[in-house]
Each structure stands twice: as C-alpha cells, then as structure tokens.
Amino acid sequence: MKLLELQNRIKSTIGDAAREAFQIDLDQLAAEVPPRTELGDLAFPVAFELAKQLKQKTGEKRPPRTIAEALKPKLESIEFVQQVEVAGAGYLNVFFDRAKLLSALTAKSVGSPAESIDRRKLMVEHTSINPNKSAHIGHVRNSVIGDTFVRSLQAAGNRVEVQNYIDNTGVQVADVVVGFMHIENMTLDDIKKLDASLPPEEPFDHYCWDLYTRVGLFYRDGNLDGEQNPEKLKLRAEILHAIEEGNNPIAELADYVATRNVEQILDTMERLGIRYDLLARESEILHLHFWERAFQLMKERGAIHFVSEGRTRGCWVMPFESHTGTEEHESDKIIVRSNGTVTYTGKDIAYQLWKLGKLGLDFNYKPFRSYADGHATWVTTTEPNAETQPEVPRPDFGGGAIVYNVIDSRQSYPQEIVRKGVAAVVPEVGEEASVHLSYEMVALSPAACEELGIELSDEDRKRPYIEMSGRKGLGVKADDLINRLEADALAEVIARHPDLTDTEQRETAHAIAVGALRYFLLKFTRNSVIAFDFKEALSFEGETGPYCQYAAVRANSIFRKLETAELTVIDSERSHPSNAATETLSGEAGDEIWSLLMLAARLEEANSQAAASAEPAVLAKYTFNLAKAFNLFYHRHRIIAEENETKRAMLINVADYTRQQLTSALETLGISVPERM
RNA sequence: GCACCCAUAGCUCAGUUGGAUAGAGCGUUUGACUUCGAAUCAAAAGGCCGGAGGUUCGAGUCCUCCUGGGUGCACCA
C-alpha cells in the first residue's frame, strides 16, 4: 500500500464529514506534516477554513476547535488511524497505528504497478542546443531539468515523449560554416579529414566551440569590441540563405557540421543518462512546408494581419496588446518580414502546432541512433519514411495533449508570443496546452572566471556573477566538467577500494560524477540563477548527490552482509505485527524510527508534487532529507548486532523499505547507486 | 519607458495552496572510527525573512508603494 492512498482516503472522509455536519463543500483540502512527531503523522488545518466559510454562509461564529471536535469521530473509524487529536487553535492531528501501517507499507505489493488511467501523451522538449558547438554547463542545466521532469512524470504514471529541437538551419550554424569556409578555407572533405584526426578528448564539437569564437572576432575584424564588418556579415547571409534553400554544396557542408555536433552533444548527454525519442529538425519544418500551412491557418483565423503602411510596412504581424509600443519597441510582433521570410517565432508556432497534432502535416522519420537496451532515437527527414530497421518499430510522434518546453527564462517573451499564436489558431486547446518550463541561467562566479583564466574588468569583479557567452567562448564545457568530476571521484575510489578492478573503479567514479553534477544542478529551484562555482560543483560532501548515493550504498551493504550471514528477514513480522513491534515503535526511540519510515513513505507525494509543479528541486531536496534521516538511523542502530529478534526484524524492514524508496528517488533524479563507493 | 524575475544565517540556497517554535549545506568552534564503511554522525554559535503600509483568527508566503540587483522588450534565434 502507498501512504498517498491512505492520505487521500482521510481527505475524502473529511470532505464527507464537512458536508454532512455543515453542508459545506471543500474543493481543496490541505494536508500537512506536523512540525514534531509528538503532534502526529498528518495534520489538517481544515477547521480554520470551515470556520471562515461558516461565518460567510450563516453569519454564525464557531471556534475552529469546536468544528474540529465535530469532525474527529469520523476520522477515527478509518483503518490504520489509531487516534485523532484536536490541537493548537484547531488542528486535526492524525496518529497512525504504527505497527499495522509498517507492515502494510513494507508488504510486497502484488497488484498492478502504475495504475494510471490517464493515457494522454505529454510532450517535453528539452536540450535544443544550437548544433554548432559543444554543450556547456548552462545547456546541461536545461537537459537535466528536462530529463528529470520526464522521469518524474513517468514515475507518476504518465506517458511522455521527449523531443530535442535541432536548429540546423539557423544563424549559429551558419556562423561556424563561415569559419570553416572563410577562415580555415576548408572544403567538406577537409572538414571530414580534420574531424577524423581530432583526439577523443578534444573532439569536433570542441573544435567548433573555439572556431565559433574566432568567427565572432572575424566579423569584427579582430576587435571584439569593434563594429561588425558589413562585407563579412554578407558572407553569413549568403551562407544562411544557401542552407535554408538546401540541395547545394554549402547546405551539404552545413549538414555535416550540424549533424556531427548533434552526435557529440548526444554523446555528452548519454554520459549523464539523458536520451531522446525524437530529434525534430528545423530543416524539415522548412522543407516539408510546415510554415506555409501554419501561415495559412493563422491567416484564416485572423491571428495575423498584413501591414500596408508605417514602420512595419510589408510585414505580417501579430498584435500583442499587453505590451505597449514605444519609439524603440514595436507593440506588434513581426511574424513574416517584409522580404517574405519567416521569423523564428513563426517557425516555432508551426512546430508547436505540429506537436499538439493540430497542423495537419507530419514529418518523415528515420532512426538516428539506437542503444543497447533497445531504446532508439529518431530524427525527422524529408525522405519518405524508411523502415530501415524493421526490428525497431517506429512510434507515433506528435499529438501531445500538453507540451512542455524547457527553455531559459530569457526567452519568456518570445515564448509568450508563440503560446498566444498557437491559441489563436486552435482556441479549443488554448494557451494552457503550451507550457514554457522556464529556468534561470547558469552564470559564472568571479572565482570560476579566475580559474578559467578569464580577465575581468573592475566592474565585473563587483558583480555577483558573470553571464556566459558562446560568442566569446566564455563558459565551462560540459565534457570538461564531467571529466574533472570523474577524475576526482576516481582518485577517491582508488584510495578507498584498491581491490576493485579498473573497470569497476571507473564505473563507480562515473556514477559518482553523474550523481554530483545532476544533484548540483537540481538542488536549486528553477527560478534561481546558479552562479557556477567549481568548489561547490566538485564537492562530494554535504548536500550533494554522492551523499545520497552513499546512504543507499551503506544500506545495501547491510543486506549484503545479512545474506552472507544468512540472517534473513522474519517475514511473519510483516503480516502479523507483534506486540513487541508496537512497543519498539513507541516512545522516544520509536519516534525516531517511525519518522524515518514516514519520510520514506512520502516519496510518491514528493514526486507528484515535483511533477505537478514541474520543479525537480522538490524531489532533490526530498531525496537528500531521506538520505540524511537514513544516515542518522544507520548511526543509531546496529542492525546486524541487534540481539532482540523482533526488533532486528523491524529494523531490517525499515532499512529495506528506506533503501528501496531512496534508490527509487535517486533513479527518478537520474542518479544510480554503485555497489561500493 | 514597459514587462517579468530575485532579495531569508558570514557564504550558497530551501521554505508546500497563507498555518504550530523560520530550515539545510558550506564555513567557524567542539566532540565521535576495535562496530553494518567517517564521502558519516552529534553539539554549539549564527536571523528586524531588503524597507513601509495593508488584507485576517494567522503573513517569509497574498495586495500596494519604495529601495537595491538581474533579465527581456529586433524585419536575431
């Protein structure tokens, strides 16, 4: 049984009782965890709300405590509820029958695992890195938030499709192509040869990272603060045009560059356990005429109109009344430029409509990459659907009920326009169907800049953080950071476990590195700017992923030892809790054990809150608190040495349940538990 | 100019839909390895929740104003 079920049962009983006694329907009922164990396992401040509503309805003033007393008897008849107390100004505090609930919670579940009835498809787009350079730590925050959100949704029983948008025909790709063609004077063959010759630790995407910053200088004739040279910008415009057009040598070259970058970004993400179902490419949005269809729909619905005079003459614009126009800033958003080309916003509206299954067109697909466990990542293509791998059946892509776009908060304005544009075309799904899952950027702490050898102005030094910049090459590459984490972890593992094989040591170090990085990025809530600091990110102690992993590893080692000692769990304690169990769970010592169990039982609640609020930090904090509570328990109780058999059996039950919940929580965070560490 | 975000311990951050005595990590000080592993545990110190009003049984949380920071507001993406 899950604690959440019991909690919901109590809630509905309270709702019934309130209706019966006061003829009041409570639409939402808050359940809280009391601040101290002595105050019970669950608290309901419902009497305050009822007092307010009663006063409004009848004018009658009733003290909350009296109301709570009236509700109390009904709750006491619920199974697993031992007693109910009215406390404070009118709290209803529920106490569970500990021994009975313990056996119910830890009993092996036989039923169906995820009984989700809602089979609507949810769609999450994340990562979406411009395929012209390697991923940096800011991109990784996007991917880790997105991936963890996906895992959270899945753990809560949802069906999810993961997309990664590839802007393979954009300005940023064009920039790197300018670099290859006009700085390096390379042909496609030269680039391929270069790619093949690069060392694994500094691969093609890293090369592009450096080249991209050189292009920035190239446009400014070598002076980063200087004006851009119009002649050189013309090169970019020409290349961009050729890429958009397709079917020419420049487009072919650009496709090679973009695809190689995508492959290596996917390699980086694979290191962190992050995968995708579909890579949706902008080239197909163009060539399969998604925009034309969206344009037609927008015109039909009157979402956009043609401007025949004024500053935006010749453009198709979308009115955007919530922002007032000024001399500098237009209140209307241009969707089609006066030269007839479509803006990014327009393309994104088309893509968004497709995602929601409302465009009336579809991509063609081909496999991009498959994994040992059978997972496959697909990519969009203009070629007819090719079932080149019949053993890998193609899923139905698109048609999401709700679409979540993980995009940093700097893009909240354009995202708002996209959302309104979509809602204007398909009012029946409305603005609610597109969710901008925004998060703040990762910036660099002044100390981090110093460590990277970046010179700061006096002005910058006073700032709390410095924004990263791809154009200036200012940032921490994801691969470099992961390498460093792995090296640090490996040194520790070798020192602690010299007996392990080289492969085992490396795998363990890898798991620790992933745990450290993912947790570091998840412990901040989404709307908090992360000022990246090496010392903090590289830490394995305190509130970190490795701390949580360590707790689980220690728990597992108890059970490894138990097996070899043949001291298995007394199963009868589970089905028939004895009086002795009740006794061990009471008193101060019992409170401590019980509070660990209650915390472990709240995993489902924590996860559904994380999923509902799209805030993975909630689950990260929960996991850390559970690990901390377990470490305390571990320190206080010698399980194997415990002589009282009943007590030992109970301790084993609690430890077993806790490690399962902890492991499961970590899995949802994308963090694995190594054998030893 | 307009819109959005942020301000909580020395530092970095949590704080459920408005609920009981505002929490954690780091850092500092002091203790705990003959034990299921010390990447751990315990204890101490550390707070006018940026300021001022308001809403109510109750405000770190909601509303208004102010101060100080950040980010957007392209015929870029």
mmCIF file of N, CA and C in Angstrom, chain A residues 413-486:
data_model
loop_
_atom_site.group_PDB
_atom_site.id
_atom_site.type_symbol
_atom_site.label_atom_id
_atom_site.label_comp_id
_atom_site.label_asym_id
_atom_site.label_seq_id
_atom_site.Cartn_x
_atom_site.Cartn_y
_atom_site.Cartn_z
ATOM 1 N N TYR A 413 9.507 36.090 -23.218
ATOM 2 C CA TYR A 413 8.712 36.968 -24.095
ATOM 3 C C TYR A 413 8.376 36.294 -25.431
ATOM 4 N N PRO A 414 9.378 35.824 -26.198
ATOM 5 C CA PRO A 414 9.029 35.102 -27.431
ATOM 6 C C PRO A 414 8.160 33.868 -27.185
ATOM 7 N N GLN A 415 8.375 33.199 -26.056
ATOM 8 C CA GLN A 415 7.548 32.029 -25.761
ATOM 9 C C GLN A 415 6.085 32.413 -25.558
ATOM 10 N N GLU A 416 5.890 33.587 -24.983
ATOM 11 C CA GLU A 416 4.533 34.055 -24.760
ATOM 12 C C GLU A 416 3.846 34.311 -26.104
ATOM 13 N N ILE A 417 4.621 34.861 -27.023
ATOM 14 C CA ILE A 417 4.064 35.124 -28.355
ATOM 15 C C ILE A 417 3.696 33.818 -29.050
ATOM 16 N N VAL A 418 4.582 32.841 -28.946
ATOM 17 C CA VAL A 418 4.302 31.546 -29.558
ATOM 18 C C VAL A 418 3.023 30.955 -28.962
ATOM 19 N N ARG A 419 2.920 31.019 -27.657
ATOM 20 C CA ARG A 419 1.753 30.451 -26.989
ATOM 21 C C ARG A 419 0.463 31.138 -27.444
ATOM 22 N N LYS A 420 0.510 32.453 -27.548
ATOM 23 C CA LYS A 420 -0.673 33.183 -27.982
ATOM 24 C C LYS A 420 -0.999 32.900 -29.450
ATOM 25 N N GLY A 421 0.055 32.762 -30.238
ATOM 26 C CA GLY A 421 -0.130 32.454 -31.647
ATOM 27 C C GLY A 421 -0.804 31.111 -31.826
ATOM 28 N N VAL A 422 -0.349 30.137 -31.073
ATOM 29 C CA VAL A 422 -0.940 28.797 -31.143
ATOM 30 C C VAL A 422 -2.393 28.857 -30.689
ATOM 31 N N ALA A 423 -2.644 29.563 -29.610
ATOM 32 C CA ALA A 423 -4.004 29.642 -29.073
ATOM 33 C C ALA A 423 -4.945 30.342 -30.048
ATOM 34 N N ALA A 424 -4.388 31.286 -30.829
ATOM 35 C CA ALA A 424 -5.222 31.989 -31.794
ATOM 36 C C ALA A 424 -5.653 31.054 -32.922
ATOM 37 N N VAL A 425 -4.780 30.105 -33.290
ATOM 38 C CA VAL A 425 -5.112 29.164 -34.363
ATOM 39 C C VAL A 425 -6.010 28.052 -33.850
ATOM 40 N N VAL A 426 -5.713 27.546 -32.667
ATOM 41 C CA VAL A 426 -6.527 26.458 -32.115
ATOM 42 C C VAL A 426 -7.044 26.836 -30.722
ATOM 43 N N PRO A 427 -8.062 27.709 -30.697
ATOM 44 C CA PRO A 427 -8.582 28.155 -29.400
ATOM 45 C C PRO A 427 -9.106 26.994 -28.550
ATOM 46 N N GLU A 428 -9.468 25.880 -29.202
ATOM 47 C CA GLU A 428 -10.027 24.756 -28.435
ATOM 48 C C GLU A 428 -8.995 24.110 -27.502
ATOM 49 N N VAL A 429 -7.704 24.203 -27.834
ATOM 50 C CA VAL A 429 -6.712 23.697 -26.878
ATOM 51 C C VAL A 429 -6.173 24.828 -25.992
ATOM 52 N N GLY A 430 -6.241 26.041 -26.511
ATOM 53 C CA GLY A 430 -5.937 27.199 -25.677
ATOM 54 C C GLY A 430 -4.479 27.362 -25.316
ATOM 55 N N GLU A 431 -4.229 28.383 -24.515
ATOM 56 C CA GLU A 431 -2.860 28.673 -24.103
ATOM 57 C C GLU A 431 -2.333 27.654 -23.111
ATOM 58 N N GLU A 432 -3.240 26.967 -22.439
ATOM 59 C CA GLU A 432 -2.838 26.030 -21.389
ATOM 60 C C GLU A 432 -2.066 24.833 -21.940
ATOM 61 N N ALA A 433 -2.276 24.521 -23.213
ATOM 62 C CA ALA A 433 -1.639 23.338 -23.789
ATOM 63 C C ALA A 433 -0.137 23.523 -23.987
ATOM 64 N N SER A 434 0.309 24.764 -24.089
ATOM 65 C CA SER A 434 1.754 25.004 -24.218
ATOM 66 C C SER A 434 2.293 25.582 -22.926
ATOM 67 N N VAL A 435 3.223 24.889 -22.348
ATOM 68 C CA VAL A 435 3.796 25.361 -21.087
ATOM 69 C C VAL A 435 5.269 25.719 -21.294
ATOM 70 N N HIS A 436 5.591 26.943 -20.983
ATOM 71 C CA HIS A 436 7.003 27.323 -21.003
ATOM 72 C C HIS A 436 7.599 26.956 -19.654
ATOM 73 N N LEU A 437 8.399 25.903 -19.643
ATOM 74 C CA LEU A 437 9.038 25.476 -18.410
ATOM 75 C C LEU A 437 10.358 26.244 -18.302
ATOM 76 N N SER A 438 10.278 27.380 -17.664
ATOM 77 C CA SER A 438 11.427 28.270 -17.690
ATOM 78 C C SER A 438 12.344 28.053 -16.493
ATOM 79 N N TYR A 439 13.577 28.401 -16.693
ATOM 80 C CA TYR A 439 14.556 28.297 -15.613
ATOM 81 C C TYR A 439 15.567 29.416 -15.817
ATOM 82 N N GLU A 440 16.222 29.808 -14.760
ATOM 83 C CA GLU A 440 17.204 30.884 -14.857
ATOM 84 C C GLU A 440 18.540 30.339 -15.378
ATOM 85 N N MET A 441 19.353 31.242 -15.849
ATOM 86 C CA MET A 441 20.614 30.838 -16.468
ATOM 87 C C MET A 441 21.647 30.340 -15.446
ATOM 88 N N VAL A 442 22.655 29.684 -15.980
ATOM 89 C CA VAL A 442 23.830 29.375 -15.183
ATOM 90 C C VAL A 442 24.880 30.416 -15.552
ATOM 91 N N ALA A 443 25.326 31.152 -14.570
ATOM 92 C CA ALA A 443 26.361 32.152 -14.815
ATOM 93 C C ALA A 443 27.642 31.682 -14.133
ATOM 94 N N LEU A 444 28.696 32.450 -14.269
ATOM 95 C CA LEU A 444 29.961 32.068 -13.654
ATOM 96 C C LEU A 444 30.243 32.957 -12.454
ATOM 97 N N SER A 445 30.678 32.355 -11.375
ATOM 98 C CA SER A 445 31.095 33.166 -10.234
ATOM 99 C C SER A 445 32.422 33.825 -10.603
ATOM 100 N N PRO A 446 32.728 34.967 -10.010
ATOM 101 C CA PRO A 446 34.014 35.613 -10.313
ATOM 102 C C PRO A 446 35.201 34.669 -10.081
ATOM 103 N N ALA A 447 35.076 33.822 -9.033
ATOM 104 C CA ALA A 447 36.149 32.863 -8.751
ATOM 105 C C ALA A 447 36.310 31.871 -9.894
ATOM 106 N N ALA A 448 35.172 31.443 -10.461
ATOM 107 C CA ALA A 448 35.228 30.491 -11.567
ATOM 108 C C ALA A 448 35.901 31.119 -12.783
ATOM 109 N N CYS A 449 35.596 32.384 -13.036
ATOM 110 C CA CYS A 449 36.231 33.079 -14.158
ATOM 111 C C CYS A 449 37.736 33.122 -13.979
ATOM 112 N N GLU A 450 38.122 33.418 -12.769
ATOM 113 C CA GLU A 450 39.541 33.495 -12.461
ATOM 114 C C GLU A 450 40.208 32.153 -12.751
ATOM 115 N N GLU A 451 39.553 31.096 -12.308
ATOM 116 C CA GLU A 451 40.096 29.757 -12.509
ATOM 117 C C GLU A 451 40.193 29.404 -13.992
ATOM 118 N N LEU A 452 39.267 29.938 -14.772
ATOM 119 C CA LEU A 452 39.289 29.675 -16.209
ATOM 120 C C LEU A 452 40.276 30.584 -16.934
ATOM 121 N N GLY A 453 40.909 31.469 -16.179
ATOM 122 C CA GLY A 453 41.881 32.366 -16.793
ATOM 123 C C GLY A 453 41.241 33.490 -17.573
ATOM 124 N N ILE A 454 40.016 33.875 -17.177
ATOM 125 C CA ILE A 454 39.342 34.970 -17.862
ATOM 126 C C ILE A 454 39.602 36.259 -17.096
ATOM 127 N N GLU A 455 40.053 37.258 -17.821
ATOM 128 C CA GLU A 455 40.316 38.529 -17.161
ATOM 129 C C GLU A 455 39.026 39.314 -17.006
ATOM 130 N N LEU A 456 38.837 39.857 -15.819
ATOM 131 C CA LEU A 456 37.618 40.596 -15.548
ATOM 132 C C LEU A 456 37.917 42.071 -15.365
ATOM 133 N N SER A 457 36.975 42.879 -15.817
ATOM 134 C CA SER A 457 37.103 44.306 -15.542
ATOM 135 C C SER A 457 36.766 44.553 -14.077
ATOM 136 N N ASP A 458 37.153 45.700 -13.563
ATOM 137 C CA ASP A 458 36.862 46.025 -12.167
ATOM 138 C C ASP A 458 35.366 46.008 -11.915
ATOM 139 N N GLU A 459 34.643 46.441 -12.936
ATOM 140 C CA GLU A 459 33.185 46.495 -12.832
ATOM 141 C C GLU A 459 32.609 45.077 -12.671
ATOM 142 N N ASP A 460 33.136 44.169 -13.508
ATOM 143 C CA ASP A 460 32.654 42.785 -13.471
ATOM 144 C C ASP A 460 32.994 42.101 -12.150
ATOM 145 N N ARG A 461 34.140 42.459 -11.621
ATOM 146 C CA ARG A 461 34.584 41.810 -10.396
ATOM 147 C C ARG A 461 33.615 42.063 -9.239
ATOM 148 N N LYS A 462 32.925 43.198 -9.310
ATOM 149 C CA LYS A 462 31.999 43.552 -8.232
ATOM 150 C C LYS A 462 30.667 42.824 -8.366
ATOM 151 N N ARG A 463 30.404 42.305 -9.549
ATOM 152 C CA ARG A 463 29.119 41.618 -9.776
ATOM 153 C C ARG A 463 29.089 40.276 -9.063
ATOM 154 N N PRO A 464 27.866 39.832 -8.715
ATOM 155 C CA PRO A 464 27.761 38.517 -8.066
ATOM 156 C C PRO A 464 28.082 37.374 -9.039
ATOM 157 N N TYR A 465 27.826 37.592 -10.305
ATOM 158 C CA TYR A 465 28.101 36.547 -11.301
ATOM 159 C C TYR A 465 28.271 37.157 -12.688
ATOM 160 N N ILE A 466 28.901 36.407 -13.571
ATOM 161 C CA ILE A 466 29.146 36.873 -14.936
ATOM 162 C C ILE A 466 28.483 35.915 -15.918
ATOM 163 N N GLU A 467 27.692 36.474 -16.803
ATOM 164 C CA GLU A 467 26.946 35.672 -17.769
ATOM 165 C C GLU A 467 27.906 34.972 -18.731
ATOM 166 N N MET A 468 27.566 33.715 -19.065
ATOM 167 C CA MET A 468 28.394 33.000 -20.034
ATOM 168 C C MET A 468 28.086 33.523 -21.435
ATOM 169 N N SER A 469 28.997 33.331 -22.331
ATOM 170 C CA SER A 469 28.785 33.796 -23.686
ATOM 171 C C SER A 469 29.460 32.854 -24.674
ATOM 172 N N GLY A 470 28.634 32.210 -25.500
ATOM 173 C CA GLY A 470 29.163 31.294 -26.508
ATOM 174 C C GLY A 470 30.010 32.051 -27.515
ATOM 175 N N ARG A 471 29.563 33.249 -27.841
ATOM 176 C CA ARG A 471 30.252 34.046 -28.836
ATOM 177 C C ARG A 471 31.671 34.398 -28.376
ATOM 178 N N LYS A 472 31.806 34.633 -27.050
ATOM 179 C CA LYS A 472 33.127 34.966 -26.522
ATOM 180 C C LYS A 472 33.890 33.733 -26.052
ATOM 181 N N GLY A 473 33.238 32.572 -26.164
ATOM 182 C CA GLY A 473 33.894 31.348 -25.700
ATOM 183 C C GLY A 473 34.008 31.321 -24.186
ATOM 184 N N LEU A 474 33.142 32.085 -23.551
ATOM 185 C CA LEU A 474 33.184 32.217 -22.097
ATOM 186 C C LEU A 474 32.209 31.224 -21.479
ATOM 187 N N GLY A 475 32.750 30.135 -20.939
ATOM 188 C CA GLY A 475 31.866 29.139 -20.365
ATOM 189 C C GLY A 475 32.614 27.879 -19.980
ATOM 190 N N VAL A 476 31.917 26.982 -19.295
ATOM 191 C CA VAL A 476 32.503 25.721 -18.869
ATOM 192 C C VAL A 476 31.895 24.616 -19.716
ATOM 193 N N LYS A 477 32.723 23.957 -20.518
ATOM 194 C CA LYS A 477 32.207 22.881 -21.361
ATOM 195 C C LYS A 477 31.774 21.694 -20.498
ATOM 196 N N ALA A 478 30.645 21.127 -20.841
ATOM 197 C CA ALA A 478 30.082 20.015 -20.068
ATOM 198 C C ALA A 478 31.062 18.849 -19.972
ATOM 199 N N ASP A 479 31.651 18.478 -21.094
ATOM 200 C CA ASP A 479 32.582 17.341 -21.101
ATOM 201 C C ASP A 479 33.767 17.584 -20.171
ATOM 202 N N ASP A 480 34.277 18.803 -20.205
ATOM 203 C CA ASP A 480 35.431 19.120 -19.354
ATOM 204 C C ASP A 480 35.076 18.960 -17.878
ATOM 205 N N LEU A 481 33.887 19.441 -17.520
ATOM 206 C CA LEU A 481 33.471 19.356 -16.126
ATOM 207 C C LEU A 481 33.256 17.901 -15.713
ATOM 208 N N ILE A 482 32.615 17.129 -16.584
ATOM 209 C CA ILE A 482 32.375 15.716 -16.271
ATOM 210 C C ILE A 482 33.715 14.984 -16.133
ATOM 211 N N ASN A 483 34.646 15.301 -17.036
ATOM 212 C CA ASN A 483 35.972 14.683 -16.939
ATOM 213 C C ASN A 483 36.626 14.965 -15.595
ATOM 214 N N ARG A 484 36.520 16.204 -15.169
ATOM 215 C CA ARG A 484 37.121 16.579 -13.901
ATOM 216 C C ARG A 484 36.468 15.877 -12.728
ATOM 217 N N LEU A 485 35.142 15.808 -12.777
ATOM 218 C CA LEU A 485 34.404 15.113 -11.715
ATOM 219 C C LEU A 485 34.800 13.648 -11.664
ATOM 220 N N GLU A 486 34.923 13.047 -12.841
ATOM 221 C CA GLU A 486 35.281 11.626 -12.897
ATOM 222 C C GLU A 486 36.696 11.401 -12.364
#
